mmCIF file of C-alpha atoms in Angstrom:
data_model
loop_
_atom_site.group_PDB
_atom_site.id
_atom_site.type_symbol
_atom_site.label_atom_id
_atom_site.label_comp_id
_atom_site.label_asym_id
_atom_site.label_seq_id
_atom_site.Cartn_x
_atom_site.Cartn_y
_atom_site.Cartn_z
ATOM 1 C CA MET Q 1174 -12.008 -8.817 36.703
ATOM 2 C CA THR Q 1175 -15.671 -10.883 35.921
ATOM 3 C CA ALA Q 1176 -15.422 -11.794 32.657
ATOM 4 C CA VAL Q 1177 -11.513 -13.977 33.859
ATOM 5 C CA ILE Q 1178 -12.851 -15.450 36.557
ATOM 6 C CA LEU Q 1179 -15.749 -16.767 34.804
ATOM 7 C CA ALA Q 1180 -13.049 -17.616 31.759
ATOM 8 C CA THR Q 1181 -10.785 -19.279 34.463
ATOM 9 C CA ALA Q 1182 -13.127 -21.263 36.153
ATOM 10 C CA CYS Q 1183 -14.772 -22.199 31.940
ATOM 11 C CA ALA Q 1184 -11.142 -22.881 30.786
ATOM 12 C CA ILE Q 1185 -10.459 -25.284 34.717
ATOM 13 C CA VAL Q 1186 -14.043 -27.686 33.813
ATOM 14 C CA TYR Q 1187 -12.695 -27.876 29.999
ATOM 15 C CA GLY Q 1188 -9.351 -29.388 31.533
ATOM 16 C CA THR Q 1189 -11.589 -31.760 33.466
ATOM 17 C CA ALA Q 1190 -13.996 -32.410 30.772
ATOM 18 C CA ASP Q 1191 -10.784 -34.414 29.110
ATOM 19 C CA PHE Q 1192 -9.881 -36.031 31.597
ATOM 20 C CA PHE Q 1193 -12.701 -37.809 31.623
ATOM 21 C CA GLY Q 1194 -13.316 -37.657 27.787
ATOM 22 C CA GLY Q 1195 -9.641 -39.132 28.028
ATOM 23 C CA LEU Q 1196 -10.270 -42.021 30.422
ATOM 24 C CA ALA Q 1197 -13.581 -42.592 28.652
ATOM 25 C CA THR Q 1198 -11.726 -43.584 25.190
ATOM 26 C CA ARG Q 1199 -9.911 -46.252 26.991
ATOM 27 C CA ARG Q 1200 -12.787 -48.170 27.591
ATOM 28 C CA SER Q 1201 -14.923 -47.481 24.594
ATOM 29 C CA ARG Q 1202 -14.802 -46.568 21.327
ATOM 30 C CA VAL Q 1203 -14.053 -42.983 20.497
ATOM 31 C CA LEU Q 1204 -16.835 -41.950 18.333
ATOM 32 C CA ALA Q 1205 -18.477 -43.264 20.807
ATOM 33 C CA VAL Q 1206 -17.880 -41.315 24.050
ATOM 34 C CA VAL Q 1207 -17.897 -38.304 21.543
ATOM 35 C CA ALA Q 1208 -21.495 -38.867 20.394
ATOM 36 C CA LEU Q 1209 -22.974 -39.591 23.717
ATOM 37 C CA SER Q 1210 -20.896 -37.193 25.320
ATOM 38 C CA GLN Q 1211 -22.533 -34.322 22.880
ATOM 39 C CA VAL Q 1212 -26.154 -36.186 23.620
ATOM 40 C CA ALA Q 1213 -25.611 -35.300 27.978
ATOM 41 C CA GLY Q 1214 -24.220 -31.831 27.367
ATOM 42 C CA LEU Q 1215 -27.525 -30.608 24.891
ATOM 43 C CA ALA Q 1216 -29.322 -32.950 28.009
ATOM 44 C CA LEU Q 1217 -27.671 -30.513 29.981
ATOM 45 C CA ILE Q 1218 -28.569 -27.607 28.152
ATOM 46 C CA LEU Q 1219 -31.789 -28.328 27.840
ATOM 47 C CA VAL Q 1220 -32.484 -28.299 31.954
ATOM 48 C CA LEU Q 1221 -30.422 -24.616 31.820
ATOM 49 C CA LEU Q 1222 -32.795 -22.788 29.711
ATOM 50 C CA PRO Q 1223 -35.229 -22.371 31.513
ATOM 51 C CA LEU Q 1224 -32.813 -21.084 34.844
ATOM 52 C CA LEU Q 1225 -30.897 -18.568 31.867
ATOM 53 C CA PRO Q 1226 -33.350 -17.258 29.762
ATOM 54 C CA GLY Q 1227 -32.513 -15.853 26.466
ATOM 55 C CA ARG Q 1228 -34.188 -13.970 23.626
ATOM 56 C CA LEU Q 1229 -35.249 -17.110 20.352
ATOM 57 C CA GLY Q 1230 -33.323 -15.608 17.453
ATOM 58 C CA GLY Q 1231 -32.437 -17.150 14.037
ATOM 59 C CA GLU Q 1232 -30.004 -15.332 13.738
ATOM 60 C CA ASP Q 1233 -28.142 -15.609 16.701
ATOM 61 C CA VAL Q 1234 -28.363 -20.163 16.270
ATOM 62 C CA LEU Q 1235 -27.424 -20.333 13.217
ATOM 63 C CA TRP Q 1236 -24.214 -19.012 14.584
ATOM 64 C CA GLY Q 1237 -24.593 -22.147 17.137
ATOM 65 C CA LEU Q 1238 -25.192 -24.629 14.413
ATOM 66 C CA ALA Q 1239 -22.258 -23.094 12.186
ATOM 67 C CA ALA Q 1240 -19.785 -22.911 15.376
ATOM 68 C CA GLY Q 1241 -21.049 -26.672 16.381
ATOM 69 C CA VAL Q 1242 -20.270 -27.207 12.882
ATOM 70 C CA SER Q 1243 -17.220 -25.995 13.327
ATOM 71 C CA GLY Q 1244 -16.046 -27.470 16.620
ATOM 72 C CA ALA Q 1245 -16.939 -31.124 15.185
ATOM 73 C CA ALA Q 1246 -14.882 -30.653 12.589
ATOM 74 C CA GLY Q 1247 -12.033 -29.926 14.450
ATOM 75 C CA LEU Q 1248 -12.690 -32.948 16.588
ATOM 76 C CA VAL Q 1249 -12.488 -34.826 13.469
ATOM 77 C CA LEU Q 1250 -9.449 -33.040 12.232
ATOM 78 C CA PHE Q 1251 -7.758 -33.458 15.407
ATOM 79 C CA TYR Q 1252 -8.036 -37.160 15.500
ATOM 80 C CA ARG Q 1253 -7.154 -38.004 11.683
ATOM 81 C CA ALA Q 1254 -3.851 -35.739 11.993
ATOM 82 C CA LEU Q 1255 -3.298 -37.604 15.785
ATOM 83 C CA ALA Q 1256 -4.055 -40.577 13.665
ATOM 84 C CA THR Q 1257 -1.497 -40.057 10.852
ATOM 85 C CA GLY Q 1258 1.049 -37.614 12.959
ATOM 86 C CA VAL Q 1259 3.110 -36.875 16.107
ATOM 87 C CA MET Q 1260 1.151 -36.302 18.690
ATOM 88 C CA SER Q 1261 4.513 -34.039 19.906
ATOM 89 C CA VAL Q 1262 3.645 -31.806 17.054
ATOM 90 C CA VAL Q 1263 -0.033 -32.201 16.665
ATOM 91 C CA ALA Q 1264 -0.714 -31.614 20.438
ATOM 92 C CA PRO Q 1265 0.969 -28.209 20.546
ATOM 93 C CA THR Q 1266 -0.033 -27.013 17.042
ATOM 94 C CA THR Q 1267 -3.328 -27.724 17.283
ATOM 95 C CA ALA Q 1268 -3.379 -26.002 20.682
ATOM 96 C CA VAL Q 1269 -1.731 -22.836 19.955
ATOM 97 C CA THR Q 1270 -4.109 -22.716 17.007
ATOM 98 C CA SER Q 1271 -6.962 -22.630 18.275
ATOM 99 C CA ALA Q 1272 -5.637 -20.259 21.062
ATOM 100 C CA ALA Q 1273 -4.682 -17.693 18.748
ATOM 101 C CA LEU Q 1274 -7.524 -17.334 16.298
ATOM 102 C CA PRO Q 1275 -9.773 -16.221 18.638
ATOM 103 C CA VAL Q 1276 -7.060 -13.282 19.489
ATOM 104 C CA VAL Q 1277 -6.996 -12.194 16.204
ATOM 105 C CA PHE Q 1278 -10.350 -12.212 15.354
ATOM 106 C CA GLY Q 1279 -10.865 -9.986 18.386
ATOM 107 C CA LEU Q 1280 -8.062 -7.307 17.749
ATOM 108 C CA ALA Q 1281 -9.212 -7.496 13.450
ATOM 109 C CA THR Q 1282 -12.580 -6.497 14.540
ATOM 110 C CA GLY Q 1283 -11.242 -3.531 17.181
ATOM 111 C CA GLU Q 1284 -10.491 -5.244 20.394
ATOM 112 C CA ARG Q 1285 -7.248 -3.346 22.256
ATOM 113 C CA PRO Q 1286 -6.457 -4.785 25.174
ATOM 114 C CA SER Q 1287 -4.057 -3.013 27.061
ATOM 115 C CA PHE Q 1288 0.418 -3.476 26.830
ATOM 116 C CA TRP Q 1289 -0.420 -5.746 30.257
ATOM 117 C CA ALA Q 1290 -3.089 -7.504 29.098
ATOM 118 C CA LEU Q 1291 -1.518 -8.252 26.013
ATOM 119 C CA VAL Q 1292 2.044 -9.442 27.185
ATOM 120 C CA GLY Q 1293 -0.233 -11.880 29.547
ATOM 121 C CA VAL Q 1294 -1.794 -13.455 25.896
ATOM 122 C CA VAL Q 1295 1.679 -13.727 25.224
ATOM 123 C CA LEU Q 1296 2.569 -15.497 27.937
ATOM 124 C CA ALA Q 1297 -0.333 -17.389 27.808
ATOM 125 C CA LEU Q 1298 -0.050 -18.794 24.021
ATOM 126 C CA GLY Q 1299 3.183 -19.822 25.030
ATOM 127 C CA SER Q 1300 1.905 -21.730 28.163
ATOM 128 C CA VAL Q 1301 -0.419 -23.841 25.765
ATOM 129 C CA LEU Q 1302 2.037 -24.414 23.583
ATOM 130 C CA LEU Q 1303 4.704 -26.352 26.865
ATOM 131 C CA VAL Q 1304 1.721 -27.784 28.377
ATOM 132 C CA SER Q 1305 0.478 -29.382 24.945
ATOM 133 C CA GLN Q 1306 3.949 -31.106 24.725
ATOM 134 C CA SER Q 1307 4.533 -35.045 24.855
ATOM 135 C CA PRO Q 1308 6.461 -37.096 25.651
ATOM 136 C CA GLY Q 1309 9.378 -37.864 22.143
ATOM 137 C CA GLY Q 1310 10.266 -36.177 19.550
ATOM 138 C CA GLY Q 1311 8.885 -34.173 16.291
ATOM 139 C CA GLU Q 1312 10.688 -36.597 13.651
ATOM 140 C CA GLY Q 1313 8.804 -38.326 11.065
ATOM 141 C CA ALA Q 1314 5.763 -34.865 11.341
ATOM 142 C CA SER Q 1315 4.268 -35.279 7.872
ATOM 143 C CA PRO Q 1316 3.387 -32.165 6.143
ATOM 144 C CA GLY Q 1317 -0.024 -33.719 5.864
ATOM 145 C CA SER Q 1318 -0.404 -33.829 9.520
ATOM 146 C CA VAL Q 1319 1.047 -30.508 10.161
ATOM 147 C CA LEU Q 1320 -1.884 -28.995 7.930
ATOM 148 C CA ALA Q 1321 -4.584 -31.206 9.598
ATOM 149 C CA ALA Q 1322 -3.313 -30.049 13.479
ATOM 150 C CA LEU Q 1323 -3.509 -26.562 11.717
ATOM 151 C CA ALA Q 1324 -6.822 -26.875 10.567
ATOM 152 C CA ALA Q 1325 -8.507 -28.856 13.470
ATOM 153 C CA GLY Q 1326 -7.159 -26.077 15.413
ATOM 154 C CA ALA Q 1327 -8.646 -23.561 12.997
ATOM 155 C CA GLY Q 1328 -11.405 -25.598 13.411
ATOM 156 C CA PHE Q 1329 -12.145 -25.276 17.736
ATOM 157 C CA GLY Q 1330 -10.922 -21.436 17.342
ATOM 158 C CA GLY Q 1331 -13.789 -20.738 15.270
ATOM 159 C CA PHE Q 1332 -16.051 -22.809 17.507
ATOM 160 C CA PHE Q 1333 -15.198 -19.646 20.268
ATOM 161 C CA VAL Q 1334 -15.511 -17.078 16.929
ATOM 162 C CA LEU Q 1335 -18.520 -18.044 15.928
ATOM 163 C CA LEU Q 1336 -20.506 -18.416 20.035
ATOM 164 C CA ALA Q 1337 -18.444 -15.073 19.805
ATOM 165 C CA LEU Q 1338 -21.209 -13.343 17.230
ATOM 166 C CA ALA Q 1339 -23.987 -14.476 18.337
ATOM 167 C CA GLN Q 1340 -25.761 -11.242 20.369
ATOM 168 C CA LYS Q 1341 -25.565 -11.239 24.115
ATOM 169 C CA GLU Q 1342 -29.765 -11.129 24.462
ATOM 170 C CA ALA Q 1343 -30.209 -14.642 23.038
ATOM 171 C CA GLY Q 1344 -29.019 -16.633 26.209
ATOM 172 C CA LEU Q 1345 -27.919 -20.122 25.939
ATOM 173 C CA TRP Q 1346 -29.790 -20.838 22.454
ATOM 174 C CA PRO Q 1347 -26.869 -20.724 20.351
ATOM 175 C CA LEU Q 1348 -25.046 -23.620 22.041
ATOM 176 C CA VAL Q 1349 -28.167 -25.088 21.517
ATOM 177 C CA GLY Q 1350 -28.121 -24.602 18.079
ATOM 178 C CA ALA Q 1351 -24.174 -25.983 18.244
ATOM 179 C CA ARG Q 1352 -24.623 -28.907 20.105
ATOM 180 C CA LEU Q 1353 -27.362 -29.444 17.210
ATOM 181 C CA SER Q 1354 -25.392 -29.896 15.195
ATOM 182 C CA SER Q 1355 -22.136 -31.422 15.938
ATOM 183 C CA ILE Q 1356 -24.329 -33.961 16.488
ATOM 184 C CA SER Q 1357 -26.068 -34.152 13.354
ATOM 185 C CA VAL Q 1358 -22.007 -34.441 12.132
ATOM 186 C CA VAL Q 1359 -21.046 -36.930 14.223
ATOM 187 C CA LEU Q 1360 -23.762 -39.481 13.538
ATOM 188 C CA LEU Q 1361 -23.560 -38.682 9.539
ATOM 189 C CA LEU Q 1362 -19.874 -39.514 10.194
ATOM 190 C CA ALA Q 1363 -21.073 -42.575 11.836
ATOM 191 C CA LEU Q 1364 -23.373 -43.789 9.872
ATOM 192 C CA ALA Q 1365 -20.726 -43.237 6.834
ATOM 193 C CA THR Q 1366 -18.301 -45.573 8.418
ATOM 194 C CA ARG Q 1367 -20.284 -47.891 9.772
ATOM 195 C CA ARG Q 1368 -19.057 -47.611 13.357
ATOM 196 C CA ALA Q 1369 -21.361 -48.961 16.683
ATOM 197 C CA LEU Q 1370 -22.457 -45.356 19.481
ATOM 198 C CA ARG Q 1371 -22.300 -48.727 21.968
ATOM 199 C CA PRO Q 1372 -20.147 -47.514 24.628
ATOM 200 C CA SER Q 1373 -17.804 -50.625 26.741
ATOM 201 C CA ALA Q 1374 -19.777 -51.646 30.141
ATOM 202 C CA GLY Q 1375 -19.257 -49.300 32.550
ATOM 203 C CA GLY Q 1376 -18.236 -46.867 30.037
ATOM 204 C CA LEU Q 1377 -21.419 -44.724 30.306
ATOM 205 C CA ARG Q 1378 -20.998 -42.862 33.686
ATOM 206 C CA VAL Q 1379 -17.722 -41.351 32.602
ATOM 207 C CA ILE Q 1380 -18.703 -40.956 29.529
ATOM 208 C CA VAL Q 1381 -22.060 -38.667 30.491
ATOM 209 C CA ALA Q 1382 -19.637 -36.924 33.002
ATOM 210 C CA ALA Q 1383 -17.692 -35.886 30.397
ATOM 211 C CA GLY Q 1384 -20.586 -34.274 28.349
ATOM 212 C CA THR Q 1385 -22.512 -32.410 31.159
ATOM 213 C CA LEU Q 1386 -18.562 -31.013 31.830
ATOM 214 C CA ASP Q 1387 -17.878 -29.218 28.630
ATOM 215 C CA MET Q 1388 -21.230 -27.870 28.360
ATOM 216 C CA ALA Q 1389 -21.160 -26.241 31.560
ATOM 217 C CA ALA Q 1390 -17.903 -24.828 30.100
ATOM 218 C CA ASN Q 1391 -19.495 -23.477 27.083
ATOM 219 C CA VAL Q 1392 -21.532 -21.470 29.137
ATOM 220 C CA LEU Q 1393 -18.866 -20.620 31.420
ATOM 221 C CA TYR Q 1394 -17.326 -19.299 28.320
ATOM 222 C CA LEU Q 1395 -19.994 -17.620 26.658
ATOM 223 C CA LEU Q 1396 -21.058 -15.617 30.179
ATOM 224 C CA ALA Q 1397 -17.121 -15.014 30.462
ATOM 225 C CA LYS Q 1398 -17.975 -13.110 26.934
ATOM 226 C CA GLN Q 1399 -20.516 -11.065 27.801
ATOM 227 C CA HIS Q 1400 -18.138 -9.401 30.880
ATOM 228 C CA GLY Q 1401 -14.898 -9.351 28.636
ATOM 229 C CA LEU Q 1402 -13.088 -9.051 25.033
ATOM 230 C CA LEU Q 1403 -13.275 -11.902 23.107
ATOM 231 C CA SER Q 1404 -9.305 -11.439 22.500
ATOM 232 C CA LEU Q 1405 -8.401 -12.222 26.247
ATOM 233 C CA VAL Q 1406 -11.305 -14.699 26.832
ATOM 234 C CA ALA Q 1407 -10.293 -16.743 24.737
ATOM 235 C CA VAL Q 1408 -6.870 -17.151 25.272
ATOM 236 C CA LEU Q 1409 -8.256 -17.750 29.126
ATOM 237 C CA VAL Q 1410 -9.861 -20.477 28.730
ATOM 238 C CA SER Q 1411 -7.235 -22.365 26.092
ATOM 239 C CA LEU Q 1412 -5.117 -22.931 28.847
ATOM 240 C CA TYR Q 1413 -7.518 -26.036 30.007
ATOM 241 C CA PRO Q 1414 -4.772 -27.937 29.303
ATOM 242 C CA ALA Q 1415 -3.214 -27.499 32.396
ATOM 243 C CA SER Q 1416 -6.119 -28.274 34.659
ATOM 244 C CA THR Q 1417 -6.045 -31.899 32.765
ATOM 245 C CA LEU Q 1418 -2.553 -32.091 33.025
ATOM 246 C CA VAL Q 1419 -2.772 -31.686 36.803
ATOM 247 C CA LEU Q 1420 -5.837 -34.215 37.299
ATOM 248 C CA ALA Q 1421 -3.658 -37.084 35.376
ATOM 249 C CA ARG Q 1422 -1.265 -36.207 38.305
ATOM 250 C CA GLN Q 1423 -3.495 -35.809 40.939
ATOM 251 C CA VAL Q 1424 -5.790 -38.485 40.060
ATOM 252 C CA LEU Q 1425 -3.608 -40.924 37.189
ATOM 253 C CA GLY Q 1426 -0.220 -40.435 38.804
ATOM 254 C CA GLU Q 1427 1.170 -39.394 35.897
ATOM 255 C CA ARG Q 1428 4.643 -37.788 36.281
ATOM 256 C CA LEU Q 1429 4.841 -33.944 34.677
ATOM 257 C CA ARG Q 1430 8.097 -33.069 32.702
ATOM 258 C CA ALA Q 1431 9.973 -30.016 33.204
ATOM 259 C CA VAL Q 1432 8.471 -28.851 30.250
ATOM 260 C CA GLN Q 1433 4.595 -29.124 31.277
ATOM 261 C CA LEU Q 1434 5.290 -27.800 34.884
ATOM 262 C CA ALA Q 1435 7.356 -24.821 33.765
ATOM 263 C CA GLY Q 1436 3.050 -23.888 31.034
ATOM 264 C CA VAL Q 1437 1.428 -24.217 34.440
ATOM 265 C CA ALA Q 1438 3.499 -21.483 36.115
ATOM 266 C CA CYS Q 1439 3.721 -19.735 32.519
ATOM 267 C CA ALA Q 1440 -0.764 -20.154 32.742
ATOM 268 C CA LEU Q 1441 -0.653 -18.521 36.326
ATOM 269 C CA GLY Q 1442 1.379 -15.550 35.075
ATOM 270 C CA ALA Q 1443 -0.882 -15.359 32.225
ATOM 271 C CA VAL Q 1444 -4.457 -15.499 33.875
ATOM 272 C CA ALA Q 1445 -2.422 -12.725 36.861
ATOM 273 C CA LEU Q 1446 -0.871 -10.363 34.104
ATOM 274 C CA ILE Q 1447 -4.233 -10.000 32.492
ATOM 275 C CA ALA Q 1448 -6.864 -9.572 35.728
ATOM 276 C CA VAL Q 1449 -4.663 -6.767 36.981
ATOM 277 C CA ALA Q 1450 -5.055 -5.451 33.675
#
């Protein structure tokens, strides 16, 4: 039950971070938002290190570094897919792939959730597909954009898998490695494309909020994984788009489509099934 609570809280915080990130990208360039939010997250994890101490081990930091590269690559590929494809195809393809990869990895490495937990996993994957749907049809989706979306989902899913490979005793050190490598990737990308990383006026607070919430969610994920199976924790975490939708409805007044409301309902059902399993 502890893992379910932590993973569900992680999904809520991830979704809130994405909401703030979406607000930030309306005011500042995407690369500036990504880079500065990553720095804000690094600052938070350095503050939390003394509060949640762990053993500094080279192997665990390496897993974190690899996770950071995987996550950063997923982000770049996701934006590339959005630029060349149709959002109503790219978003759900990326979301379901990122959710399915840790489940497959967990089952392949010997995890055996109960029957009802597996039913909850299937329901959760379906809910991610539904809540990620955006207005408009999938006409015109190119094979290249679909492949980029699949690769982006693999990058995001790889982030969760690689972090899970770090030892429990490492504490938050893998997240330090992950953030250092992701910041390096983004900075190199900014240099290669000659993009400025200066936020627009008044945008820094929102960017910092997005970055700190994202790192807080990462911490909750690590804690959840320490108490539960990767195949269950990761799929619960992947429900984060539902909280983003709810915030968009409550704060911005955006209307939810019937398919998205069905997805939110499926997400709640999935959490309940996994919790009681």
